[in-house]
mmCIF file of N, CA and C in Angstrom:
data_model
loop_
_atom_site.group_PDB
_atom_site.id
_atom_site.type_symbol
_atom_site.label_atom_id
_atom_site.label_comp_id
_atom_site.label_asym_id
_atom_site.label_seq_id
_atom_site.Cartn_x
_atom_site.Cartn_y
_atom_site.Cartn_z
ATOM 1 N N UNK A 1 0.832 -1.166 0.000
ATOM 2 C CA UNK A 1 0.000 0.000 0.000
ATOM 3 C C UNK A 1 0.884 1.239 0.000
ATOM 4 N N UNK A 2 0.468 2.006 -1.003
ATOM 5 C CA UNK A 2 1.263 3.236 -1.137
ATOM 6 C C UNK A 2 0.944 3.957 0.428
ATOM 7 N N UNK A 3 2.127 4.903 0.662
ATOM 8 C CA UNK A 3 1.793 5.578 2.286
ATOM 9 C C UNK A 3 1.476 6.939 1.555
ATOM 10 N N UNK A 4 0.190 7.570 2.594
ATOM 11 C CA UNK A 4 -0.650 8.532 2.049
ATOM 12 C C UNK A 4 -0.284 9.540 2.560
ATOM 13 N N UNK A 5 0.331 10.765 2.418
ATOM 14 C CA UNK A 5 0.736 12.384 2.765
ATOM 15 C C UNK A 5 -0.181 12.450 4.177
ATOM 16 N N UNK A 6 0.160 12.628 5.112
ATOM 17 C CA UNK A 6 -0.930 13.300 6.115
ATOM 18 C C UNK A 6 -1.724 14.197 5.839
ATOM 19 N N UNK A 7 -2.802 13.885 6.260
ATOM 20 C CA UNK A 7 -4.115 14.811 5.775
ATOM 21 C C UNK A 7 -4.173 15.886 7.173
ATOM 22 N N UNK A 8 -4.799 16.846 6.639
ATOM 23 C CA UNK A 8 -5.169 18.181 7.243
ATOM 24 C C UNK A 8 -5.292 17.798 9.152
ATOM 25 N N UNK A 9 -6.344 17.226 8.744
ATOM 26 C CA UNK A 9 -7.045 16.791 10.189
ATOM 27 C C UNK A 9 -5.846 15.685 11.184
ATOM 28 N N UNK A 10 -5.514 15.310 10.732
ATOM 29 C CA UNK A 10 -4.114 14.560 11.277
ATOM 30 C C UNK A 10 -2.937 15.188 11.889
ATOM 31 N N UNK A 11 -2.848 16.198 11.137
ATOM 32 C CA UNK A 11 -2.012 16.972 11.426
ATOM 33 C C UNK A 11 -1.887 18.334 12.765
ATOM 34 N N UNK A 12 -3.313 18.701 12.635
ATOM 35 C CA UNK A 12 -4.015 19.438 13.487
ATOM 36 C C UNK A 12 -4.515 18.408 14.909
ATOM 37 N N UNK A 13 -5.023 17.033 14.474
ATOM 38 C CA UNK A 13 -4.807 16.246 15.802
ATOM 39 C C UNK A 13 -3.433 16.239 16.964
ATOM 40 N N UNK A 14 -2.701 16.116 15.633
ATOM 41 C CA UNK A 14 -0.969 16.056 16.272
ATOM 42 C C UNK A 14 -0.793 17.196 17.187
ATOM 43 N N UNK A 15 -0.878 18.395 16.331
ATOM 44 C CA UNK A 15 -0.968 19.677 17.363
ATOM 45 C C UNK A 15 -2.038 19.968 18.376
ATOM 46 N N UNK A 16 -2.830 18.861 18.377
ATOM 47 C CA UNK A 16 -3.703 19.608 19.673
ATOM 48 C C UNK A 16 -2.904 18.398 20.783
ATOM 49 N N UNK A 17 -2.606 17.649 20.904
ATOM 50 C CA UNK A 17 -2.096 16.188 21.300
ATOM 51 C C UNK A 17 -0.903 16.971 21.810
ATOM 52 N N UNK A 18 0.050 18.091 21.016
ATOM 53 C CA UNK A 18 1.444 18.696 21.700
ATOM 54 C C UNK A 18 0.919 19.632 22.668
ATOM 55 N N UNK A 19 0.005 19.948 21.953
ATOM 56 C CA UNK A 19 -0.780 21.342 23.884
ATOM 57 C C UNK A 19 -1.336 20.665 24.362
ATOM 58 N N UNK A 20 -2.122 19.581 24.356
ATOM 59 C CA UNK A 20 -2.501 19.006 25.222
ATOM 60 C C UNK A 20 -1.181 18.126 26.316
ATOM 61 N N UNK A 21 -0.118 17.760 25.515
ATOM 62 C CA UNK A 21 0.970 17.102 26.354
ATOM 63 C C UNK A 21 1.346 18.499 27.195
ATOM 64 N N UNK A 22 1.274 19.385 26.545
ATOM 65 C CA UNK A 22 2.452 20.733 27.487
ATOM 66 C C UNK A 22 1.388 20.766 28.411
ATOM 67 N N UNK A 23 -0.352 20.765 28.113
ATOM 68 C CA UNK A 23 -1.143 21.248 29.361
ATOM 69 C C UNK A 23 -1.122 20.043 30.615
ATOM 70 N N UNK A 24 -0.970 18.466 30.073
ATOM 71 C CA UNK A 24 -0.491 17.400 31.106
ATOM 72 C C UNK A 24 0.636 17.809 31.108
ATOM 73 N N UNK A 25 1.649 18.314 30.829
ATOM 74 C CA UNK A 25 2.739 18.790 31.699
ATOM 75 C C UNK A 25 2.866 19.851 32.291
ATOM 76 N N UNK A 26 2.522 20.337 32.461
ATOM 77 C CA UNK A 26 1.569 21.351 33.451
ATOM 78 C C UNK A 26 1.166 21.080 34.540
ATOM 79 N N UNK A 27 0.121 20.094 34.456
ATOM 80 C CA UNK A 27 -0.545 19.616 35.725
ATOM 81 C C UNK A 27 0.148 18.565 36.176
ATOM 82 N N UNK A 28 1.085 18.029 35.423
ATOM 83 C CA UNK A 28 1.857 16.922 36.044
ATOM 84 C C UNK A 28 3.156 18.103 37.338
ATOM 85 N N UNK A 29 3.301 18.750 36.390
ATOM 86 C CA UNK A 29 3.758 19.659 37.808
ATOM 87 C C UNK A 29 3.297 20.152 38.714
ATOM 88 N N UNK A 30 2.219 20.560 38.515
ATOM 89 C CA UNK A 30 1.510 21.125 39.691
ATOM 90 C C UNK A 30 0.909 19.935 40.306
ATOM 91 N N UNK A 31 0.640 18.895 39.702
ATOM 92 C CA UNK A 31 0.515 17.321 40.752
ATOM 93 C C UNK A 31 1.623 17.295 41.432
ATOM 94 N N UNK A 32 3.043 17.065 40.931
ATOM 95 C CA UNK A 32 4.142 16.947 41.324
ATOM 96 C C UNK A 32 4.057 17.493 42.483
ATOM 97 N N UNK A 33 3.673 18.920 42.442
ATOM 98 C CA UNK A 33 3.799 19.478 43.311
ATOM 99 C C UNK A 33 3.080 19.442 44.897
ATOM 100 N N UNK A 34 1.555 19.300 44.216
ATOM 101 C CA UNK A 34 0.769 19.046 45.244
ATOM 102 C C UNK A 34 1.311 17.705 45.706
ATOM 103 N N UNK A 35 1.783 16.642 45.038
ATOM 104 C CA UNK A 35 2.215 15.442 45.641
ATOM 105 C C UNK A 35 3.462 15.494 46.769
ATOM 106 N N UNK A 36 3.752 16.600 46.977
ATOM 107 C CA UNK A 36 5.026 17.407 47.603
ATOM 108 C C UNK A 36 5.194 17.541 48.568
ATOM 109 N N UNK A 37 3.785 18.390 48.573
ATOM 110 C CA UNK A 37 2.935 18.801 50.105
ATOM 111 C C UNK A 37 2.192 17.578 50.876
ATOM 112 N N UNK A 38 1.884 16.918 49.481
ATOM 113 C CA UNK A 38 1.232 15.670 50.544
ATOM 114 C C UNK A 38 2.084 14.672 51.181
ATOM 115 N N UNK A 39 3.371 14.736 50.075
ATOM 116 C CA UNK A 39 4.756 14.418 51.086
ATOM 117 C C UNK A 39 4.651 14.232 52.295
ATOM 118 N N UNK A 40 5.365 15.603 52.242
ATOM 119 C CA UNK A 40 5.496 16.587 53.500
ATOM 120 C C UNK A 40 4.613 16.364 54.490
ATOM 121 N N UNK A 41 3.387 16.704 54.490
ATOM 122 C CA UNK A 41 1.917 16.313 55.580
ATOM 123 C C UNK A 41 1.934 14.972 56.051
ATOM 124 N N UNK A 42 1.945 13.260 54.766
ATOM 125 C CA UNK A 42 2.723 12.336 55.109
ATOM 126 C C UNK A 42 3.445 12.183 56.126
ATOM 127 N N UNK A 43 4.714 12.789 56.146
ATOM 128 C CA UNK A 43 5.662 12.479 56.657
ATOM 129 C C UNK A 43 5.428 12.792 58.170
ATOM 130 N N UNK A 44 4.812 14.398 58.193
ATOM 131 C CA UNK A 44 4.685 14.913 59.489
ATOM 132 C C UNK A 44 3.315 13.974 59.964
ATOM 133 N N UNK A 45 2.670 13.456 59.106
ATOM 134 C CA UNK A 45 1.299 12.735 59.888
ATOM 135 C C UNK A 45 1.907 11.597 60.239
ATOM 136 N N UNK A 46 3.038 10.867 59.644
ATOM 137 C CA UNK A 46 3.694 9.699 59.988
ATOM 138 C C UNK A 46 4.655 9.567 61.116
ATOM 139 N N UNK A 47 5.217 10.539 61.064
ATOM 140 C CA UNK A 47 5.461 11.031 62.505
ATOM 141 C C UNK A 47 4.949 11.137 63.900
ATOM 142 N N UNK A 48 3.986 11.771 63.480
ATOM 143 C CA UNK A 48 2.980 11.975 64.451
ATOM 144 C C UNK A 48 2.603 10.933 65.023
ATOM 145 N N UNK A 49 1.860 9.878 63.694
ATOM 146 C CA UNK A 49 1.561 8.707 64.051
ATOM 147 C C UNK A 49 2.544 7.457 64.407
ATOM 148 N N UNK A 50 3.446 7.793 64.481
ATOM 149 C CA UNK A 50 4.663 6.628 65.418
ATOM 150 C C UNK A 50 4.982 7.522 67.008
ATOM 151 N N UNK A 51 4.531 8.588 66.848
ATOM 152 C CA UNK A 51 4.864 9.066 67.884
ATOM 153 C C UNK A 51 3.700 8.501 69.041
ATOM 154 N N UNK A 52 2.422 8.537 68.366
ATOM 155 C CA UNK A 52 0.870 8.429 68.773
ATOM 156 C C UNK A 52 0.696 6.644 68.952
ATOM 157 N N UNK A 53 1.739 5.918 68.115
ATOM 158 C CA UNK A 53 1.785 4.798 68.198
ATOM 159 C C UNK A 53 3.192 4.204 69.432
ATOM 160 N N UNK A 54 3.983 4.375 69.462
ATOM 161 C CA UNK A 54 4.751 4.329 70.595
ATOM 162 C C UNK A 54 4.181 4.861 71.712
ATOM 163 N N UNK A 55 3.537 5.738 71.831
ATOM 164 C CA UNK A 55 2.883 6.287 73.250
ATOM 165 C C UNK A 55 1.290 5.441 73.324
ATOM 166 N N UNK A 56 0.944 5.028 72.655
ATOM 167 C CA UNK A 56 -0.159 3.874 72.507
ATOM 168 C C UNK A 56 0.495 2.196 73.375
ATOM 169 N N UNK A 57 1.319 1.972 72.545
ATOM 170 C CA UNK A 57 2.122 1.012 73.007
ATOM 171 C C UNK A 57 2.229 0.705 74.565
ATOM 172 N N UNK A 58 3.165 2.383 74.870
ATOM 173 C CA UNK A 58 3.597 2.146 76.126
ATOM 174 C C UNK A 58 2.246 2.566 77.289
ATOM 175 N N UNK A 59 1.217 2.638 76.746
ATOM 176 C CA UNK A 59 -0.055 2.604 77.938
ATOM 177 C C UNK A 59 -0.387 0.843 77.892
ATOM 178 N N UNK A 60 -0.121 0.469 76.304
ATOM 179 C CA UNK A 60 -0.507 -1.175 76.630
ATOM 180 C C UNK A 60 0.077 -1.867 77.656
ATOM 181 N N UNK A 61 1.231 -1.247 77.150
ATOM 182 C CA UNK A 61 2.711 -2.091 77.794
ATOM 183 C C UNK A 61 2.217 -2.016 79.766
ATOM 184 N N UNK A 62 1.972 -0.896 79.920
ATOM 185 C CA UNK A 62 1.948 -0.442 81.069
ATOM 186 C C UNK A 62 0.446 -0.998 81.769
ATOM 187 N N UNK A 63 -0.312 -1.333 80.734
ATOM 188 C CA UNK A 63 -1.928 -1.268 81.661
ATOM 189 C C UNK A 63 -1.588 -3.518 81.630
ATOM 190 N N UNK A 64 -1.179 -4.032 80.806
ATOM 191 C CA UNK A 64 -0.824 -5.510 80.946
ATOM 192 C C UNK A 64 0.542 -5.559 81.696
ATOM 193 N N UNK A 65 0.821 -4.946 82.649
ATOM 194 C CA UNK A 65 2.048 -4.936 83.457
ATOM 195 C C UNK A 65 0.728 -5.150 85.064
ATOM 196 N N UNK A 66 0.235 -3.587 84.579
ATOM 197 C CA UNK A 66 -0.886 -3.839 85.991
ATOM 198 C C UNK A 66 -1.735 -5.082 85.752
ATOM 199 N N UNK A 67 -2.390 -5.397 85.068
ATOM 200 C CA UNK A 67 -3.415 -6.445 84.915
ATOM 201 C C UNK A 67 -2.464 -7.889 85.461
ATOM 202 N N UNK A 68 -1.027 -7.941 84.735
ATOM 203 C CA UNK A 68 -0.543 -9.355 85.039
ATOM 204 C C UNK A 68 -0.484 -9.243 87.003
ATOM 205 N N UNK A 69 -0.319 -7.989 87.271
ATOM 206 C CA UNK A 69 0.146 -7.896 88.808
ATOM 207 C C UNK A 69 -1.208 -8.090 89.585
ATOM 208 N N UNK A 70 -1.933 -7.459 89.300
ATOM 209 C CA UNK A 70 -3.555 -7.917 89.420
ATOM 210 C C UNK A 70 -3.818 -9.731 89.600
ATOM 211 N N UNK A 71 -3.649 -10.191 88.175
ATOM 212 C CA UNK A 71 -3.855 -11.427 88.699
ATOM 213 C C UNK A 71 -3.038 -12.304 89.573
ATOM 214 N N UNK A 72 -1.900 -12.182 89.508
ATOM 215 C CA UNK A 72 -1.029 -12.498 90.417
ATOM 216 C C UNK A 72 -1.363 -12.786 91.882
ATOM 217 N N UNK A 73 -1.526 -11.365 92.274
ATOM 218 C CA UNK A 73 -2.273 -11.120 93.366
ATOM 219 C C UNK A 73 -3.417 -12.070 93.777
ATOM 220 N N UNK A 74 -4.399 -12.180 92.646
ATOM 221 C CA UNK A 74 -5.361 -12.980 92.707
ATOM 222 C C UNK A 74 -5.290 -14.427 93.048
ATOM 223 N N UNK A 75 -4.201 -14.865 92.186
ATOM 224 C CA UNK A 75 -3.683 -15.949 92.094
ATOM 225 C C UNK A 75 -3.713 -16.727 93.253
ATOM 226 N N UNK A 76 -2.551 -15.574 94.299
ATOM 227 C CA UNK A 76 -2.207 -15.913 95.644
ATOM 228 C C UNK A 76 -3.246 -16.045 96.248
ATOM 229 N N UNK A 77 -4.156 -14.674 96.515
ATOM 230 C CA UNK A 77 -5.405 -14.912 97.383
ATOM 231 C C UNK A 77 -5.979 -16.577 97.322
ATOM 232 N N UNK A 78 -6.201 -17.112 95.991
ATOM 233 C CA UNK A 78 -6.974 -17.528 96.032
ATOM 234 C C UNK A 78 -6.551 -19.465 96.362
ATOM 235 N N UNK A 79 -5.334 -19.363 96.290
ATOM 236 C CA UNK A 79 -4.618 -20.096 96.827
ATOM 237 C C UNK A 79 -4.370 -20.259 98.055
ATOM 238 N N UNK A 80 -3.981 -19.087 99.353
ATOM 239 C CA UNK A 80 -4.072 -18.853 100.464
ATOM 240 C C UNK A 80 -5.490 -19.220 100.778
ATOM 241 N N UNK A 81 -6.530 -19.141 99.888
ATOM 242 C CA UNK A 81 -7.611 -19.356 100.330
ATOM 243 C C UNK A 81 -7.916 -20.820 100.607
ATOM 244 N N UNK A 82 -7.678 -21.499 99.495
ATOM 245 C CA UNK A 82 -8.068 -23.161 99.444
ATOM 246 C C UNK A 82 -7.265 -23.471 100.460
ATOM 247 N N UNK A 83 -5.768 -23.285 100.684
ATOM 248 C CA UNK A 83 -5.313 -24.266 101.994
ATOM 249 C C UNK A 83 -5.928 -23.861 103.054
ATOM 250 N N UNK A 84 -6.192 -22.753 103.360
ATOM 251 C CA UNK A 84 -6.986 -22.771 104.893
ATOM 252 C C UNK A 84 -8.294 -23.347 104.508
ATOM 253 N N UNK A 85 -9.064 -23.635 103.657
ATOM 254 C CA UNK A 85 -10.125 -24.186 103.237
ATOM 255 C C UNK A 85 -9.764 -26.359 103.437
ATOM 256 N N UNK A 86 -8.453 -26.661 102.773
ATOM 257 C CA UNK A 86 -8.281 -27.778 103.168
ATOM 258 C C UNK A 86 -7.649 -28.228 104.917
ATOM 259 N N UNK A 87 -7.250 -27.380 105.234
ATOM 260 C CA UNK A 87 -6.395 -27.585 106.263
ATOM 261 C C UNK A 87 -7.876 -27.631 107.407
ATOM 262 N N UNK A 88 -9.123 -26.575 107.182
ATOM 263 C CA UNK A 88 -10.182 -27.386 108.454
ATOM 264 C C UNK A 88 -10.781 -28.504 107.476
ATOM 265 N N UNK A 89 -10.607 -28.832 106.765
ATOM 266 C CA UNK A 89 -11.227 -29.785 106.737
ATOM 267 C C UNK A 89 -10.784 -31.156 106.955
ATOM 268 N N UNK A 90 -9.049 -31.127 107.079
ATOM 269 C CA UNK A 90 -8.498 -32.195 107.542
ATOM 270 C C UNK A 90 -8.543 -32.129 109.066
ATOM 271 N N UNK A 91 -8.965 -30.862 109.451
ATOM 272 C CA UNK A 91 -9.018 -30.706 111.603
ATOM 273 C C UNK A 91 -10.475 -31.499 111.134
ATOM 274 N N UNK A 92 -11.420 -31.470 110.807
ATOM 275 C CA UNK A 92 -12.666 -32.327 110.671
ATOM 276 C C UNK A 92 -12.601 -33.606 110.489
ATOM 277 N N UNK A 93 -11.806 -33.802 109.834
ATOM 278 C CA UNK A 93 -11.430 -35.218 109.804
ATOM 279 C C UNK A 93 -10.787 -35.896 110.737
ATOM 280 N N UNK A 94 -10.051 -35.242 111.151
ATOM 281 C CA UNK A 94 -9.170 -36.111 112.504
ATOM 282 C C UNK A 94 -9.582 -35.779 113.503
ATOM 283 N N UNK A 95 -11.016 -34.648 113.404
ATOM 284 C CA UNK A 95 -11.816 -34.893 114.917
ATOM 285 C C UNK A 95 -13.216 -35.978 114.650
ATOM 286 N N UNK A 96 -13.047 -36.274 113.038
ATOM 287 C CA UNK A 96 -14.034 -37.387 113.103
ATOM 288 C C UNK A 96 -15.593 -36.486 112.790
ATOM 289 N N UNK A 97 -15.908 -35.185 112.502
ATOM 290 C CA UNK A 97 -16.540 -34.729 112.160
ATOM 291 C C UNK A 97 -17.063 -34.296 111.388
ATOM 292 N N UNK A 98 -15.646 -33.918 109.705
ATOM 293 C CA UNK A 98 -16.267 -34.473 108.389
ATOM 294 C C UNK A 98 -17.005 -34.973 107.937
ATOM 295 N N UNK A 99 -18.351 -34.247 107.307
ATOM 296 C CA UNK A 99 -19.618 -35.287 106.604
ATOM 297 C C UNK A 99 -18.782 -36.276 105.681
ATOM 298 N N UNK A 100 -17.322 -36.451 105.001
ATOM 299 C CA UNK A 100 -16.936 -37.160 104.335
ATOM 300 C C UNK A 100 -16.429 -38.263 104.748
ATOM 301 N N UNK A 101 -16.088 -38.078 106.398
ATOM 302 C CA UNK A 101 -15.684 -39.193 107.251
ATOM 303 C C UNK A 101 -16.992 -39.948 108.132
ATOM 304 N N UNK A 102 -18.136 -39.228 108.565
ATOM 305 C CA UNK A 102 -19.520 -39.279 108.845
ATOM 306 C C UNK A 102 -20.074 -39.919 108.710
ATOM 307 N N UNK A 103 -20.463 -39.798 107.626
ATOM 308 C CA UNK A 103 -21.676 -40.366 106.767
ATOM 309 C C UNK A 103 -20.949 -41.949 106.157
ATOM 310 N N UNK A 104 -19.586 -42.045 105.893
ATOM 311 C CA UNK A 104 -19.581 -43.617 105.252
ATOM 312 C C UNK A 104 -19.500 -44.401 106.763
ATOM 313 N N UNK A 105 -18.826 -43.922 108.137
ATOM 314 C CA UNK A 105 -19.187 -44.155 109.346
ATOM 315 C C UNK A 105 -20.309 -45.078 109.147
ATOM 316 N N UNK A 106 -21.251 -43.894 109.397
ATOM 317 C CA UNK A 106 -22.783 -44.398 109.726
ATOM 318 C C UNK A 106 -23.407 -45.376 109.408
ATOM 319 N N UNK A 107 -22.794 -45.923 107.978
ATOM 320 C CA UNK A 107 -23.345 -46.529 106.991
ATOM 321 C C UNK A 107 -22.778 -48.182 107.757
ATOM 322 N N UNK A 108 -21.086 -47.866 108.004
ATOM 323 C CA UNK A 108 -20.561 -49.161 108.335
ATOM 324 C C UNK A 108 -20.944 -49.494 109.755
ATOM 325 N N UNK A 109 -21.597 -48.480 110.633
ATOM 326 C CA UNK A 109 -21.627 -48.782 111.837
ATOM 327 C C UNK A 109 -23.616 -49.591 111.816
ATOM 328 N N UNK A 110 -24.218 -49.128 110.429
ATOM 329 C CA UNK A 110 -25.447 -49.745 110.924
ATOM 330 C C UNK A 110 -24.893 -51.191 110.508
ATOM 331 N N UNK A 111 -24.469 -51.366 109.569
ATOM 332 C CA UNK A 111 -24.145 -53.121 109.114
ATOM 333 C C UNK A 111 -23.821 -53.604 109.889
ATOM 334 N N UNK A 112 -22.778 -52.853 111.024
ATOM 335 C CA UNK A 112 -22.778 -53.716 111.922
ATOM 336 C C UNK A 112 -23.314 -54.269 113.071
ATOM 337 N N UNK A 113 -23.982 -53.266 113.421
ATOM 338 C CA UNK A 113 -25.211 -53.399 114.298
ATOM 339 C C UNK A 113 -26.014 -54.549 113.885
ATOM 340 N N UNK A 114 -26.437 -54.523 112.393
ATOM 341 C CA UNK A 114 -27.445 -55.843 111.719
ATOM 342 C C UNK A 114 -26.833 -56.926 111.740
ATOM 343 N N UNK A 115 -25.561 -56.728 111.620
ATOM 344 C CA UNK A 115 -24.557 -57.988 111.411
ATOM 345 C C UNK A 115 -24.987 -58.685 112.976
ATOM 346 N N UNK A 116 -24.493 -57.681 113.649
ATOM 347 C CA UNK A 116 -24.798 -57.988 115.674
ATOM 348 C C UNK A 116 -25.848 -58.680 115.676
ATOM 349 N N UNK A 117 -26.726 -58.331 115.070
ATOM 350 C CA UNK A 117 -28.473 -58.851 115.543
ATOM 351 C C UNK A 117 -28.437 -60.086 115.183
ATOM 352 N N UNK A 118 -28.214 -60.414 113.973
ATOM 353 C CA UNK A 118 -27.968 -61.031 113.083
ATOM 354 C C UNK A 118 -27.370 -62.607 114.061
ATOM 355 N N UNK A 119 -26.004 -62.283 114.083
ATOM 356 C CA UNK A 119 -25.149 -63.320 114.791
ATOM 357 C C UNK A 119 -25.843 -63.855 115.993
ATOM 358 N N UNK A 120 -26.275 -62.686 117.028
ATOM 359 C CA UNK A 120 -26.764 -63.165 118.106
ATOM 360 C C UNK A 120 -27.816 -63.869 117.854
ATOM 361 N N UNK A 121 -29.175 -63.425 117.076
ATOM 362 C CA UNK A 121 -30.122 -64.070 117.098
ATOM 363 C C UNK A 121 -29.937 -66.241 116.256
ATOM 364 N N UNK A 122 -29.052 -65.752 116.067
ATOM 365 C CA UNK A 122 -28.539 -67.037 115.033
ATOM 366 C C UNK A 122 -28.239 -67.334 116.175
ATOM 367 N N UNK A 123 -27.639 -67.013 117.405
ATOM 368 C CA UNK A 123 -26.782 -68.155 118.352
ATOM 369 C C UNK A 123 -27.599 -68.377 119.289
ATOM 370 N N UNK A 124 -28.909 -68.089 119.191
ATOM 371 C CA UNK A 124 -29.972 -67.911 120.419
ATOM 372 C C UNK A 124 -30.615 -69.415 120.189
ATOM 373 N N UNK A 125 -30.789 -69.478 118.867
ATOM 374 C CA UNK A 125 -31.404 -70.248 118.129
ATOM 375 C C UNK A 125 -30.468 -72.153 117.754
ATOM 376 N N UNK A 126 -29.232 -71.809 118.087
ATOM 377 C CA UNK A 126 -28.696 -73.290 118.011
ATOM 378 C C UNK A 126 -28.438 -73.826 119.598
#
């Protein structure tokens, strides 16, 4: 195919396409620019925000320092609590007053009572 002379309108595209590049280069600078400032604001907001984030941190740091000491505390209480909680209940036991020592008592002392009846009346009888 033969190549055809540029036509009118082609040509005049071309030139609106070069002001239109100089007018995007234009605003590519003044983007540039505004991108500059937003830099800048960036940087100081990033700042800010490590500053806002390290001082975040160190209230965590500081409020799970109290909380671990908190339970701790708890810990103990509640430990101090159960041995004096086991310790009467072994004085109950070795005074024989434990419902856990009690009650299986009771149980072996009626059998034997029946057992008693039991034997004697059997020996009444031979």
């Amino acid at each position: 195919m033969p190549i055809q002379p540029p036509n009118k309108d082609t040509e005049e595209m071309e030139a609106e396409g070069d002001s239109a590049t100089e007018m995007n280069g234009e605003e590519e600078e003044s983007e540039e620019e505004r991108s500059g400032s937003q830099t800048e604001s960036e940087e100081e907001s990033s700042e800010m925000d490590d500053e806002d984030y390290e001082r975040r941190r160190s209230e965590c740091v500081n409020e799970m320092l109290d909380l671990e000491k908190q339970f701790s505390e708890l810990k103990e209480k509640l430990f101090r609590e159960r041995l004096s909680q086991l310790r009467l209940r072994l004085e109950e036991v070795g005074a024989e007053r434990a419902p856990e020592y009690t009650e299986p008592l009771g149980g072996l002392q009626r059998s034997l009572k029946i057992r008693i009846q039991g034997s004697t009346r059997a020996s009444v009888w031979t």
